PDB file of C-alpha atoms and ligand atoms in Angstrom:
ATOM      1  CA  MET A   1      -0.095   0.043   0.055  1.00  0.00           C
ATOM      2  CA  GLU A   2       1.242   3.638  -0.735  1.00  0.00           C
ATOM      3  CA  LYS A   3       2.259   5.619   2.010  1.00  0.00           C
ATOM      4  CA  LEU A   4       0.550   8.944   2.378  1.00  0.00           C
ATOM      5  CA  ILE A   5       1.759  12.433   3.354  1.00  0.00           C
ATOM      6  CA  ALA A   6      -0.434  14.921   5.206  1.00  0.00           C
ATOM      7  CA  PRO A   7       0.859  18.347   5.573  1.00  0.00           C
ATOM      8  CA  SER A   8      -0.540  20.008   8.685  1.00  0.00           C
ATOM      9  CA  ILE A   9      -1.924  23.475   7.866  1.00  0.00           C
ATOM     10  CA  LEU A  10      -1.330  24.567  11.481  1.00  0.00           C
ATOM     11  CA  ALA A  11       2.313  25.392  10.195  1.00  0.00           C
ATOM     12  CA  ALA A  12       1.015  27.255   7.032  1.00  0.00           C
ATOM     13  CA  ASP A  13       1.119  31.005   6.753  1.00  0.00           C
ATOM     14  CA  PHE A  14      -2.161  32.122   7.813  1.00  0.00           C
ATOM     15  CA  ALA A  15      -1.891  35.358   5.993  1.00  0.00           C
ATOM     16  CA  ASN A  16      -1.219  33.511   2.760  1.00  0.00           C
ATOM     17  CA  LEU A  17      -3.650  30.688   3.496  1.00  0.00           C
ATOM     18  CA  GLN A  18      -4.815  30.245  -0.231  1.00  0.00           C
ATOM     19  CA  ARG A  19      -1.447  30.200  -1.569  1.00  0.00           C
ATOM     20  CA  ASP A  20      -0.276  27.477   0.951  1.00  0.00           C
ATOM     21  CA  ILE A  21      -3.359  25.606   0.087  1.00  0.00           C
ATOM     22  CA  GLU A  22      -2.721  25.662  -3.525  1.00  0.00           C
ATOM     23  CA  MET A  23       0.971  24.417  -2.737  1.00  0.00           C
ATOM     24  CA  VAL A  24      -0.441  21.365  -1.179  1.00  0.00           C
ATOM     25  CA  ASN A  25      -3.068  20.852  -4.006  1.00  0.00           C
ATOM     26  CA  GLU A  26      -0.292  20.984  -6.567  1.00  0.00           C
ATOM     27  CA  SER A  27       2.377  18.795  -4.539  1.00  0.00           C
ATOM     28  CA  ASP A  28       2.649  14.841  -4.012  1.00  0.00           C
ATOM     29  CA  ALA A  29       0.676  15.301  -0.616  1.00  0.00           C
ATOM     30  CA  ASP A  30      -2.326  13.074  -0.203  1.00  0.00           C
ATOM     31  CA  TRP A  31      -4.315  14.646   2.696  1.00  0.00           C
ATOM     32  CA  PHE A  32      -4.722  18.163   4.335  1.00  0.00           C
ATOM     33  CA  HIS A  33      -4.270  17.556   8.104  1.00  0.00           C
ATOM     34  CA  ILE A  34      -6.428  20.183   9.985  1.00  0.00           C
ATOM     35  CA  ASP A  35      -5.599  20.749  13.738  1.00  0.00           C
ATOM     36  CA  ILE A  36      -8.565  22.010  15.707  1.00  0.00           C
ATOM     37  CA  MET A  37      -7.705  23.007  19.252  1.00  0.00           C
ATOM     38  CA  ASP A  38      -9.972  24.392  21.964  1.00  0.00           C
ATOM     39  CA  GLY A  39      -7.562  25.803  24.567  1.00  0.00           C
ATOM     40  CA  VAL A  40      -8.923  23.218  27.081  1.00  0.00           C
ATOM     41  CA  PHE A  41      -8.041  19.769  26.048  1.00  0.00           C
ATOM     42  CA  VAL A  42      -4.781  21.260  24.783  1.00  0.00           C
ATOM     43  CA  PRO A  43      -2.972  24.490  26.048  1.00  0.00           C
ATOM     44  CA  ASN A  44      -3.518  26.409  22.733  1.00  0.00           C
ATOM     45  CA  ILE A  45      -6.401  27.645  20.545  1.00  0.00           C
ATOM     46  CA  SER A  46      -5.858  27.071  16.801  1.00  0.00           C
ATOM     47  CA  PHE A  47      -8.726  28.118  14.527  1.00  0.00           C
ATOM     48  CA  GLY A  48     -12.240  27.009  14.140  1.00  0.00           C
ATOM     49  CA  MET A  49     -15.067  26.472  12.084  1.00  0.00           C
ATOM     50  CA  PRO A  50     -14.903  29.626   9.611  1.00  0.00           C
ATOM     51  CA  VAL A  51     -11.416  28.885   8.703  1.00  0.00           C
ATOM     52  CA  LEU A  52     -12.059  25.265   8.080  1.00  0.00           C
ATOM     53  CA  GLU A  53     -14.876  26.264   5.668  1.00  0.00           C
ATOM     54  CA  ALA A  54     -12.446  28.457   4.050  1.00  0.00           C
ATOM     55  CA  ILE A  55      -9.813  25.770   3.615  1.00  0.00           C
ATOM     56  CA  ASN A  56     -12.507  23.434   2.200  1.00  0.00           C
ATOM     57  CA  ARG A  57     -13.363  25.906  -0.454  1.00  0.00           C
ATOM     58  CA  HIS A  58     -10.027  25.503  -1.962  1.00  0.00           C
ATOM     59  CA  ALA A  59      -8.604  22.166  -0.887  1.00  0.00           C
ATOM     60  CA  GLY A  60      -8.645  19.589  -3.602  1.00  0.00           C
ATOM     61  CA  LYS A  61      -7.757  16.667  -1.317  1.00  0.00           C
ATOM     62  CA  VAL A  62      -8.929  14.473   1.429  1.00  0.00           C
ATOM     63  CA  ILE A  63      -9.554  16.640   4.657  1.00  0.00           C
ATOM     64  CA  ASP A  64      -8.325  14.919   7.740  1.00  0.00           C
ATOM     65  CA  VAL A  65      -9.492  16.844  10.794  1.00  0.00           C
ATOM     66  CA  HIS A  66      -7.594  16.178  14.065  1.00  0.00           C
ATOM     67  CA  LEU A  67      -9.842  17.504  16.942  1.00  0.00           C
ATOM     68  CA  MET A  68      -7.999  18.414  20.243  1.00  0.00           C
ATOM     69  CA  ILE A  69     -11.132  19.369  21.905  1.00  0.00           C
ATOM     70  CA  VAL A  70     -13.187  18.173  25.032  1.00  0.00           C
ATOM     71  CA  ASP A  71     -16.496  16.634  24.317  1.00  0.00           C
ATOM     72  CA  PRO A  72     -16.026  16.313  20.668  1.00  0.00           C
ATOM     73  CA  ASP A  73     -19.621  14.550  20.035  1.00  0.00           C
ATOM     74  CA  ARG A  74     -21.159  18.119  20.218  1.00  0.00           C
ATOM     75  CA  TYR A  75     -19.574  18.984  16.743  1.00  0.00           C
ATOM     76  CA  ILE A  76     -19.624  15.803  14.695  1.00  0.00           C
ATOM     77  CA  LYS A  77     -22.311  16.828  12.757  1.00  0.00           C
ATOM     78  CA  THR A  78     -20.806  20.277  12.060  1.00  0.00           C
ATOM     79  CA  PHE A  79     -17.531  18.972  10.858  1.00  0.00           C
ATOM     80  CA  ALA A  80     -19.460  16.655   8.554  1.00  0.00           C
ATOM     81  CA  GLU A  81     -21.118  19.774   7.128  1.00  0.00           C
ATOM     82  CA  LEU A  82     -17.765  21.670   6.962  1.00  0.00           C
ATOM     83  CA  GLY A  83     -16.400  18.898   4.598  1.00  0.00           C
ATOM     84  CA  ALA A  84     -14.307  16.564   6.871  1.00  0.00           C
ATOM     85  CA  ASP A  85     -13.534  13.250   5.230  1.00  0.00           C
ATOM     86  CA  ILE A  86     -11.854  11.818   8.253  1.00  0.00           C
ATOM     87  CA  LEU A  87     -12.725  13.029  11.864  1.00  0.00           C
ATOM     88  CA  THR A  88     -10.321  12.096  14.527  1.00  0.00           C
ATOM     89  CA  VAL A  89     -11.172  12.502  18.287  1.00  0.00           C
ATOM     90  CA  HIS A  90      -8.778  12.008  21.175  1.00  0.00           C
ATOM     91  CA  TYR A  91      -9.034   8.795  23.204  1.00  0.00           C
ATOM     92  CA  GLU A  92      -8.443  11.142  26.305  1.00  0.00           C
ATOM     93  CA  ALA A  93     -11.641  13.218  25.461  1.00  0.00           C
ATOM     94  CA  CYS A  94     -13.940  10.327  24.851  1.00  0.00           C
ATOM     95  CA  THR A  95     -15.723   8.624  27.731  1.00  0.00           C
ATOM     96  CA  HIS A  96     -17.933   6.643  25.209  1.00  0.00           C
ATOM     97  CA  LEU A  97     -15.659   6.067  22.613  1.00  0.00           C
ATOM     98  CA  HIS A  98     -17.314   3.367  20.836  1.00  0.00           C
ATOM     99  CA  ARG A  99     -20.381   5.466  20.545  1.00  0.00           C
ATOM    100  CA  THR A 100     -18.586   8.443  19.207  1.00  0.00           C
ATOM    101  CA  LEU A 101     -16.964   6.337  16.601  1.00  0.00           C
ATOM    102  CA  GLN A 102     -20.410   5.154  15.308  1.00  0.00           C
ATOM    103  CA  ALA A 103     -21.568   8.701  15.349  1.00  0.00           C
ATOM    104  CA  ILE A 104     -18.761   9.970  13.246  1.00  0.00           C
ATOM    105  CA  LYS A 105     -19.458   7.142  10.663  1.00  0.00           C
ATOM    106  CA  ALA A 106     -23.308   7.646  10.654  1.00  0.00           C
ATOM    107  CA  GLU A 107     -22.121  11.290   9.356  1.00  0.00           C
ATOM    108  CA  GLY A 108     -20.497   9.666   6.445  1.00  0.00           C
ATOM    109  CA  MET A 109     -16.794  10.435   7.701  1.00  0.00           C
ATOM    110  CA  ARG A 110     -14.004   7.978   8.432  1.00  0.00           C
ATOM    111  CA  ALA A 111     -13.512   7.609  12.103  1.00  0.00           C
ATOM    112  CA  GLY A 112     -10.270   8.313  13.719  1.00  0.00           C
ATOM    113  CA  VAL A 113      -8.662   7.920  17.189  1.00  0.00           C
ATOM    114  CA  ALA A 114      -5.727  10.017  18.406  1.00  0.00           C
ATOM    115  CA  ILE A 115      -3.549   8.875  21.418  1.00  0.00           C
ATOM    116  CA  ASN A 116      -1.491  11.128  23.536  1.00  0.00           C
ATOM    117  CA  PRO A 117       2.242  10.069  24.147  1.00  0.00           C
ATOM    118  CA  HIS A 118       1.363   8.364  27.311  1.00  0.00           C
ATOM    119  CA  THR A 119      -1.567   6.433  26.302  1.00  0.00           C
ATOM    120  CA  ASN A 120      -0.829   2.765  25.619  1.00  0.00           C
ATOM    121  CA  VAL A 121      -1.959   1.422  22.057  1.00  0.00           C
ATOM    122  CA  ALA A 122      -3.382  -1.731  24.032  1.00  0.00           C
ATOM    123  CA  LEU A 123      -6.340   0.433  25.168  1.00  0.00           C
ATOM    124  CA  LEU A 124      -7.557   0.434  21.536  1.00  0.00           C
ATOM    125  CA  GLU A 125      -7.573  -3.333  21.169  1.00  0.00           C
ATOM    126  CA  ASP A 126     -11.410  -3.795  21.921  1.00  0.00           C
ATOM    127  CA  VAL A 127     -12.397  -1.188  19.421  1.00  0.00           C
ATOM    128  CA  ILE A 128      -9.811  -1.734  16.760  1.00  0.00           C
ATOM    129  CA  ASN A 129     -12.157  -2.952  14.183  1.00  0.00           C
ATOM    130  CA  ASP A 130     -14.346   0.161  14.498  1.00  0.00           C
ATOM    131  CA  ILE A 131     -11.540   2.519  14.033  1.00  0.00           C
ATOM    132  CA  ASP A 132     -10.331   3.491  10.490  1.00  0.00           C
ATOM    133  CA  LEU A 133      -7.448   5.589  11.620  1.00  0.00           C
ATOM    134  CA  VAL A 134      -5.215   5.699  14.790  1.00  0.00           C
ATOM    135  CA  CYS A 135      -3.354   8.924  15.016  1.00  0.00           C
ATOM    136  CA  ILE A 136      -0.150   8.100  17.163  1.00  0.00           C
ATOM    137  CA  MET A 137       0.924  11.420  18.744  1.00  0.00           C
ATOM    138  CA  SER A 138       4.645  11.542  18.466  1.00  0.00           C
ATOM    139  CA  VAL A 139       4.626  15.040  20.374  1.00  0.00           C
ATOM    140  CA  ASN A 140       2.506  16.179  22.948  1.00  0.00           C
ATOM    141  CA  PRO A 141      -0.405  17.775  21.096  1.00  0.00           C
ATOM    142  CA  GLY A 142      -1.063  21.493  21.189  1.00  0.00           C
ATOM    143  CA  PHE A 143       1.867  22.980  19.098  1.00  0.00           C
ATOM    144  CA  GLY A 144       3.703  22.468  15.996  1.00  0.00           C
ATOM    145  CA  GLY A 145       7.570  22.492  15.603  1.00  0.00           C
ATOM    146  CA  GLN A 146       8.263  20.115  18.739  1.00  0.00           C
ATOM    147  CA  SER A 147      10.721  17.485  18.687  1.00  0.00           C
ATOM    148  CA  PHE A 148       9.730  13.763  17.923  1.00  0.00           C
ATOM    149  CA  ILE A 149       9.552  11.353  20.894  1.00  0.00           C
ATOM    150  CA  GLU A 150      11.443   8.360  20.138  1.00  0.00           C
ATOM    151  CA  ASN A 151       9.063   5.748  21.996  1.00  0.00           C
ATOM    152  CA  THR A 152       6.761   6.288  19.056  1.00  0.00           C
ATOM    153  CA  TYR A 153       8.555   3.767  16.950  1.00  0.00           C
ATOM    154  CA  LYS A 154       7.768   1.084  19.680  1.00  0.00           C
ATOM    155  CA  LYS A 155       3.962   2.122  20.048  1.00  0.00           C
ATOM    156  CA  THR A 156       3.552   1.955  15.996  1.00  0.00           C
ATOM    157  CA  ARG A 157       5.019  -1.605  16.151  1.00  0.00           C
ATOM    158  CA  GLN A 158       2.704  -2.723  18.912  1.00  0.00           C
ATOM    159  CA  LEU A 159      -0.410  -1.173  17.241  1.00  0.00           C
ATOM    160  CA  LYS A 160       0.638  -2.708  13.778  1.00  0.00           C
ATOM    161  CA  GLU A 161       0.491  -6.010  15.570  1.00  0.00           C
ATOM    162  CA  ILE A 162      -2.996  -5.356  17.187  1.00  0.00           C
ATOM    163  CA  ILE A 163      -4.365  -4.386  13.895  1.00  0.00           C
ATOM    164  CA  LEU A 164      -2.978  -7.488  12.136  1.00  0.00           C
ATOM    165  CA  ASP A 165      -4.078  -9.992  15.138  1.00  0.00           C
ATOM    166  CA  ASN A 166      -7.532  -8.466  14.583  1.00  0.00           C
ATOM    167  CA  ASN A 167      -7.746  -8.446  10.900  1.00  0.00           C
ATOM    168  CA  ALA A 168      -8.435  -4.838  10.898  1.00  0.00           C
ATOM    169  CA  ALA A 169      -8.201  -2.304   8.037  1.00  0.00           C
ATOM    170  CA  THR A 170      -6.934   0.363  10.609  1.00  0.00           C
ATOM    171  CA  GLN A 171      -4.514   2.894   9.128  1.00  0.00           C
ATOM    172  CA  ILE A 172      -1.757   4.184  11.152  1.00  0.00           C
ATOM    173  CA  GLU A 173      -0.995   8.024  11.223  1.00  0.00           C
ATOM    174  CA  ILE A 174       2.125   9.461  13.023  1.00  0.00           C
ATOM    175  CA  ASP A 175       1.633  13.139  13.987  1.00  0.00           C
ATOM    176  CA  GLY A 176       4.437  15.534  15.337  1.00  0.00           C
ATOM    177  CA  GLY A 177       8.005  16.105  14.586  1.00  0.00           C
ATOM    178  CA  VAL A 178       8.007  14.142  11.480  1.00  0.00           C
ATOM    179  CA  THR A 179      10.897  14.844   9.128  1.00  0.00           C
ATOM    180  CA  ASP A 180      13.195  13.144   6.528  1.00  0.00           C
ATOM    181  CA  LYS A 181      15.278  11.679   9.332  1.00  0.00           C
ATOM    182  CA  ASN A 182      12.586   9.631  11.007  1.00  0.00           C
ATOM    183  CA  ALA A 183      10.173   8.944   7.959  1.00  0.00           C
ATOM    184  CA  LYS A 184      11.745   5.804   6.820  1.00  0.00           C
ATOM    185  CA  GLN A 185      11.923   4.301  10.307  1.00  0.00           C
ATOM    186  CA  LEU A 186       8.266   5.176  11.021  1.00  0.00           C
ATOM    187  CA  VAL A 187       7.065   3.410   7.918  1.00  0.00           C
ATOM    188  CA  GLU A 188       9.159   0.373   8.697  1.00  0.00           C
ATOM    189  CA  ALA A 189       7.644   0.083  12.276  1.00  0.00           C
ATOM    190  CA  GLY A 190       4.060   0.216  10.515  1.00  0.00           C
ATOM    191  CA  ALA A 191       3.000   3.716   9.705  1.00  0.00           C
ATOM    192  CA  ASP A 192       0.783   4.388   6.749  1.00  0.00           C
ATOM    193  CA  VAL A 193       0.200   8.180   6.821  1.00  0.00           C
ATOM    194  CA  LEU A 194       2.862  10.796   7.908  1.00  0.00           C
ATOM    195  CA  VAL A 195       1.675  14.354   9.140  1.00  0.00           C
ATOM    196  CA  ALA A 196       4.277  17.000   8.639  1.00  0.00           C
ATOM    197  CA  GLY A 197       3.775  20.744   9.557  1.00  0.00           C
ATOM    198  CA  SER A 198       7.039  22.564  10.265  1.00  0.00           C
ATOM    199  CA  PHE A 199       9.113  20.317   8.086  1.00  0.00           C
ATOM    200  CA  VAL A 200       7.021  21.072   4.980  1.00  0.00           C
ATOM    201  CA  PHE A 201       6.052  24.770   5.512  1.00  0.00           C
ATOM    202  CA  LYS A 202       9.249  25.991   6.942  1.00  0.00           C
ATOM    203  CA  SER A 203      11.239  24.551   3.933  1.00  0.00           C
ATOM    204  CA  ALA A 204      12.285  26.973   1.317  1.00  0.00           C
ATOM    205  CA  THR A 205      10.826  24.700  -1.154  1.00  0.00           C
ATOM    206  CA  PRO A 206       7.728  23.035   0.402  1.00  0.00           C
ATOM    207  CA  LYS A 207       6.446  21.247  -2.669  1.00  0.00           C
ATOM    208  CA  GLU A 208      10.000  19.619  -3.180  1.00  0.00           C
ATOM    209  CA  THR A 209      10.125  18.757   0.705  1.00  0.00           C
ATOM    210  CA  VAL A 210       6.679  16.986   0.372  1.00  0.00           C
ATOM    211  CA  LYS A 211       7.968  14.982  -2.782  1.00  0.00           C
ATOM    212  CA  GLU A 212      11.237  14.094  -1.019  1.00  0.00           C
ATOM    213  CA  LEU A 213       9.156  12.884   2.154  1.00  0.00           C
ATOM    214  CA  LYS A 214       6.826  10.921   0.004  1.00  0.00           C
ATOM    215  CA  GLU A 215       9.752   9.457  -1.704  1.00  0.00           C
ATOM    216  CA  ILE A 216      11.411   8.406   1.400  1.00  0.00           C
ATOM    217  CA  ALA A 217       8.376   6.840   2.733  1.00  0.00           C
ATOM    218  CA  ASN A 218       7.767   4.851  -0.389  1.00  0.00           C
ATOM    219  CA  SER A 219      11.258   3.684  -0.825  1.00  0.00           C
TER     220      SER A 219
HETATM  221  C1  DX5 B 301       0.123  18.937  17.077  1.00  0.00           C
HETATM  222  C2  DX5 B 301      -0.609  18.873  15.888  1.00  0.00           C
HETATM  223  C3  DX5 B 301       0.257  18.514  14.614  1.00  0.00           C
HETATM  224  C4  DX5 B 301       1.229  19.425  14.353  1.00  0.00           C
HETATM  225  C5  DX5 B 301       2.449  18.910  13.860  1.00  0.00           C
HETATM  226  O1  DX5 B 301      -0.522  19.239  18.273  1.00  0.00           O
HETATM  227  O2  DX5 B 301      -1.489  17.874  16.032  1.00  0.00           O
HETATM  228  O3  DX5 B 301      -0.479  18.126  13.644  1.00  0.00           O
HETATM  229  O4  DX5 B 301       0.724  20.537  13.378  1.00  0.00           O
HETATM  230  O5  DX5 B 301       3.397  19.905  13.390  1.00  0.00           O
HETATM  231  P1  DX5 B 301       4.911  19.377  13.325  1.00  0.00           P
HETATM  232  O6  DX5 B 301       5.010  18.621  12.031  1.00  0.00           O
HETATM  233  O7  DX5 B 301       5.630  20.961  13.167  1.00  0.00           O
HETATM  234  O8  DX5 B 301       5.310  18.748  14.508  1.00  0.00           O
HETATM  235 ZN1   ZN B 302      -2.610  16.959  14.158  1.00  0.00          ZN
END
């Protein structure tokens, strides 16, 4: 299976958002990764519905929304209406995760679960067949530009084993501190989708950087 690249719009230049979205459209990237933060679940606020609505008007690829918010059930329908193709909620923010996953699918979206660096992947085993995407956080969520946590390789291998043992079709996404230095090792551990914010948008040649990352991931 082809390995996918999802540039994180959090690292884009918000004063030139359309330009940066077009860059992703024209690049070898596969998905738009959109980080929504509420200042409660994480110590930062990113952007909300009007911005996502504007992004969706220009984005020509899959929209992968990563919700870092408490009580995400309140907004599932809204995000479906805003054009999310994949809606990822945090394990740590959901008391009734199984119900939340069904609610996301009922709105026609693919259902994702993100886990913080301290959350053991084994906690997902009983719902693995209900999850389309697991987003392993390789930094503490809330900010772009942080350094990659090395324990992520082990978590990725463990999660891959759970997916295979259960004959699940779940994809593994890695989010935080992804660069050309760890991409290959992440894919070897079992990653299917690599999110990259700073590495892509802080590059002088972002389109080439996406291409480079995609080549490394698929080499
Ligand atoms: C962090 C976000 C990430 C972030 C990744 O809370 O979920 O998606 O934008 O940015 P980099 O690639 O700069 O670590
Ligand atoms: Zn994210």
